[in-house]
PDB file of C-alpha atoms in Angstrom:
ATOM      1  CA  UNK A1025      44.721  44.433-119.286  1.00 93.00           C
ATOM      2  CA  UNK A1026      43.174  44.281-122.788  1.00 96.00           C
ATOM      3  CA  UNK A1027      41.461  47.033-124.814  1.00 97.00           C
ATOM      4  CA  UNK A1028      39.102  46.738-127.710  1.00 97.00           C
ATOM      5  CA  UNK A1029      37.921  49.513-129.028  1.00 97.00           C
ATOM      6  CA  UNK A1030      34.373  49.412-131.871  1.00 97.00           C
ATOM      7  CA  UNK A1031      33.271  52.416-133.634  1.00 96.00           C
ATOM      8  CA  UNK A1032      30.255  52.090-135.307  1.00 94.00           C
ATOM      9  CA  UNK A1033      29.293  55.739-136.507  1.00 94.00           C
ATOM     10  CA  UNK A1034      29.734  58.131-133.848  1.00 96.00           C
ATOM     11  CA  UNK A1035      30.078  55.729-130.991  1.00 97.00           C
ATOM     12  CA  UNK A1036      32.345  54.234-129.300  1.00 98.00           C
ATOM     13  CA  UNK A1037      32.529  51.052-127.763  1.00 98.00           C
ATOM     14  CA  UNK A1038      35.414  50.300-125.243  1.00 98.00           C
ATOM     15  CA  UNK A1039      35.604  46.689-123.817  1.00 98.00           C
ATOM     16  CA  UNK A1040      38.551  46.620-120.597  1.00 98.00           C
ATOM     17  CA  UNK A1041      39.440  42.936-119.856  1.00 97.00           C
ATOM     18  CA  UNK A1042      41.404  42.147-116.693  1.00 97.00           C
ATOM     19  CA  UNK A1043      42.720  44.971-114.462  1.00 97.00           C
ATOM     20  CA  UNK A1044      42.499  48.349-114.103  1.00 97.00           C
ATOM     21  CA  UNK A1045      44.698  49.541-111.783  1.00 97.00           C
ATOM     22  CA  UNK A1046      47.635  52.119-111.214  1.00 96.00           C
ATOM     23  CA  UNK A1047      50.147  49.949-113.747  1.00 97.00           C
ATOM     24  CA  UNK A1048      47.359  49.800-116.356  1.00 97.00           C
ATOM     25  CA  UNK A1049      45.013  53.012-116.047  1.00 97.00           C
ATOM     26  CA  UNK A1050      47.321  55.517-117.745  1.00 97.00           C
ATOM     27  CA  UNK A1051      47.162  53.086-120.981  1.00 97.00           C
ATOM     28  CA  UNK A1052      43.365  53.445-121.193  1.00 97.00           C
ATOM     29  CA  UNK A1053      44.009  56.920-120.745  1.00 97.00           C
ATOM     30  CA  UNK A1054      46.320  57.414-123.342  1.00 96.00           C
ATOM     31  CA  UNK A1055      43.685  55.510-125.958  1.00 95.00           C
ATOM     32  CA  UNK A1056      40.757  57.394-124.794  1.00 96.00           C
ATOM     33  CA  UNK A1057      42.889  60.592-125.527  1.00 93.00           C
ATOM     34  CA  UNK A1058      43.702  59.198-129.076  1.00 92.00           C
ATOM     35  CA  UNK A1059      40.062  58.307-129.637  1.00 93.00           C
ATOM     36  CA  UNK A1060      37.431  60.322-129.007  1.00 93.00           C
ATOM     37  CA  UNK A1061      37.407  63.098-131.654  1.00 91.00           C
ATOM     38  CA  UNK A1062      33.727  63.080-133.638  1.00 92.00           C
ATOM     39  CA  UNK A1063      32.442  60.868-130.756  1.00 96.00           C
ATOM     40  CA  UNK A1064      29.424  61.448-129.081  1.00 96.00           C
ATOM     41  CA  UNK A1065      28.443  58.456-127.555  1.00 98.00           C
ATOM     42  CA  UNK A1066      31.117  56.231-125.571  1.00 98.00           C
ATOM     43  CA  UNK A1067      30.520  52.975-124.156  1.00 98.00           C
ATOM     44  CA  UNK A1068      32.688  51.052-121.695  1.00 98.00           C
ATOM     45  CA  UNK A1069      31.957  46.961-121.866  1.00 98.00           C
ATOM     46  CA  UNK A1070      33.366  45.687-118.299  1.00 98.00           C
ATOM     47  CA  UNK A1071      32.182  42.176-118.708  1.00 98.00           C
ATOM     48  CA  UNK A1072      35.625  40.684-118.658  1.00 97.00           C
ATOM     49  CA  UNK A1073      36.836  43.333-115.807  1.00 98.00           C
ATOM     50  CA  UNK A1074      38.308  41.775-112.933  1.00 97.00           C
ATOM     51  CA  UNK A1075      39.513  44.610-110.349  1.00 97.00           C
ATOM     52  CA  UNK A1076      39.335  48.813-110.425  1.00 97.00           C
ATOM     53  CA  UNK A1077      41.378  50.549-108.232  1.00 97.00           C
ATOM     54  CA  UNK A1078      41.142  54.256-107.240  1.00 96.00           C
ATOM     55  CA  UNK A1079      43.273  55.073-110.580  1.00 97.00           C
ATOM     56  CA  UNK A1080      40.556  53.300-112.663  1.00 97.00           C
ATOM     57  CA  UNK A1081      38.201  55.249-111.185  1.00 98.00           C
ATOM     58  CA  UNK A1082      39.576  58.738-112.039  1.00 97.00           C
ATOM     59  CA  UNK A1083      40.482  57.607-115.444  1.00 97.00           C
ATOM     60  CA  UNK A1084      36.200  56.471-115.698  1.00 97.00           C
ATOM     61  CA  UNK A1085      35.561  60.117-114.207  1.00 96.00           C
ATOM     62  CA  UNK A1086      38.390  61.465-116.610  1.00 95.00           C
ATOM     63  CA  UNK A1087      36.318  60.311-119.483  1.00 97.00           C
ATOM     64  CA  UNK A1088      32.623  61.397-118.407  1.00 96.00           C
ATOM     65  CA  UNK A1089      33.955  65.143-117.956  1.00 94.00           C
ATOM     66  CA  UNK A1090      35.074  64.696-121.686  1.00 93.00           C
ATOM     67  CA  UNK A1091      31.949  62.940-122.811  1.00 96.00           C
ATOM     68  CA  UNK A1092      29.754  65.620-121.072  1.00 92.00           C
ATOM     69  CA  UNK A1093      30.119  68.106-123.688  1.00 88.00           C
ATOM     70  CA  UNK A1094      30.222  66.085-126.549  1.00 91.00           C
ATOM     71  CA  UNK A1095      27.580  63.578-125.709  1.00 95.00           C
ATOM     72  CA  UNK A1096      26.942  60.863-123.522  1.00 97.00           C
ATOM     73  CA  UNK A1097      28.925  57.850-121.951  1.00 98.00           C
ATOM     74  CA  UNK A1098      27.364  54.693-120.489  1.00 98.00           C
ATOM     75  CA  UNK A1099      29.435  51.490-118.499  1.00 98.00           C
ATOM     76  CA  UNK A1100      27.485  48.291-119.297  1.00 98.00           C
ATOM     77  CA  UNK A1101      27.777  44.826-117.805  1.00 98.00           C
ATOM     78  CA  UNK A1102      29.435  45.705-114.729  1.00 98.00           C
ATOM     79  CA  UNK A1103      30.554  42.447-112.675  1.00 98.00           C
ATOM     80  CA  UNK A1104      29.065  42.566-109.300  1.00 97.00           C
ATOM     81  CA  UNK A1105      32.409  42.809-107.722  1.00 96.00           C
ATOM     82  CA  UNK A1106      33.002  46.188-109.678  1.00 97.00           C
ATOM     83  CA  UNK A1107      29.179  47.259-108.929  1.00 97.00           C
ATOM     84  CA  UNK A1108      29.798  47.190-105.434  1.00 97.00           C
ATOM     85  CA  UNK A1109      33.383  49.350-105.669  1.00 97.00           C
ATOM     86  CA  UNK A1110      31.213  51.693-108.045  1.00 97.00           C
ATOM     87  CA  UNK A1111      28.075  51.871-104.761  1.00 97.00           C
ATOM     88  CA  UNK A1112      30.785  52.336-102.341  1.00 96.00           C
ATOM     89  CA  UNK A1113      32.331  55.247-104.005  1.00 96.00           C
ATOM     90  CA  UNK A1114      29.478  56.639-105.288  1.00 96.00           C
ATOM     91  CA  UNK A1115      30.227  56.310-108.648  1.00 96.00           C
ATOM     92  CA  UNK A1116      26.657  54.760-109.236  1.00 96.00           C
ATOM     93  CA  UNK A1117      25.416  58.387-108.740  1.00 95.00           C
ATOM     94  CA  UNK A1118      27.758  60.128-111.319  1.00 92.00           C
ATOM     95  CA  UNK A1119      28.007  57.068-114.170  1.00 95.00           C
ATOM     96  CA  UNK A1120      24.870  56.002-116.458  1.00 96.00           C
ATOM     97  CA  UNK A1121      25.440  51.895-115.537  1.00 97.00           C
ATOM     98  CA  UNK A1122      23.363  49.870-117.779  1.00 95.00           C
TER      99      UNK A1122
END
C-alpha cells in the first residue's frame, strides 16, 4: 500500500493505492493520527485502491468519528469493486462518496 497525503489549506487530501487490509490498515491509521490537527476537511482518493477488508473499513469509520467534529470527510473515486464492499456493508449510508 501507498499513501500520499496533499494539504492545501485546511484540507486534506489522502490518496491509498493498493491494499487495505489487516497488514496495511494500522499504517493509515498511524498517519491519519499524525495528520489531522487544523484539518477540517479530509479527503480520501481511492482511485488506485485495489481491495478493503473489514480492517479498512473501521480505520474509514475511525476517521469520520474524528472528522465529525472538526469538519467534514468525503471518499472520492471509489472503484466499483470497493463501491460494492461499501453497499454491502452499508458504508454508503454513513460515508459522503463522491
Amino acid at each position: 500500500m501507498t499513501i500520499k497525503k496533499t494539504k492545501e489549506g485546511s484540507s486534506l487530501i489522502v490518496t491509498v493505492e493498493g491494499r487495505l487490509d489487516t497488514t496495511t490498515s494500522p499504517e493509515l491509521s498511524k498517519e491519519l493520527d499524525n495528520s489531522l490537527d487544523n484539518i477540517n476537511k479530509l479527503i480520501f482518493d481511492f482511485s488506485k485502491l485495489e481491495y478493503i477488508s473489514s480492517s479498512g473499513l473501521r480505520v474509514l469509520l475511525s476517521a469520520q468519528k474524528a472528522m465529525r467534529s472538526r469538519g467534514s470527510m468525503t471518499v472520492k473515486n471509489v472503484p466499483e469493486m470497493i463501491m460494492e464492499i461499501f453497499e454491502i456493508t452499508g458504508f454508503t449510508d454513513i460515508l459522503t462518496i463522491e
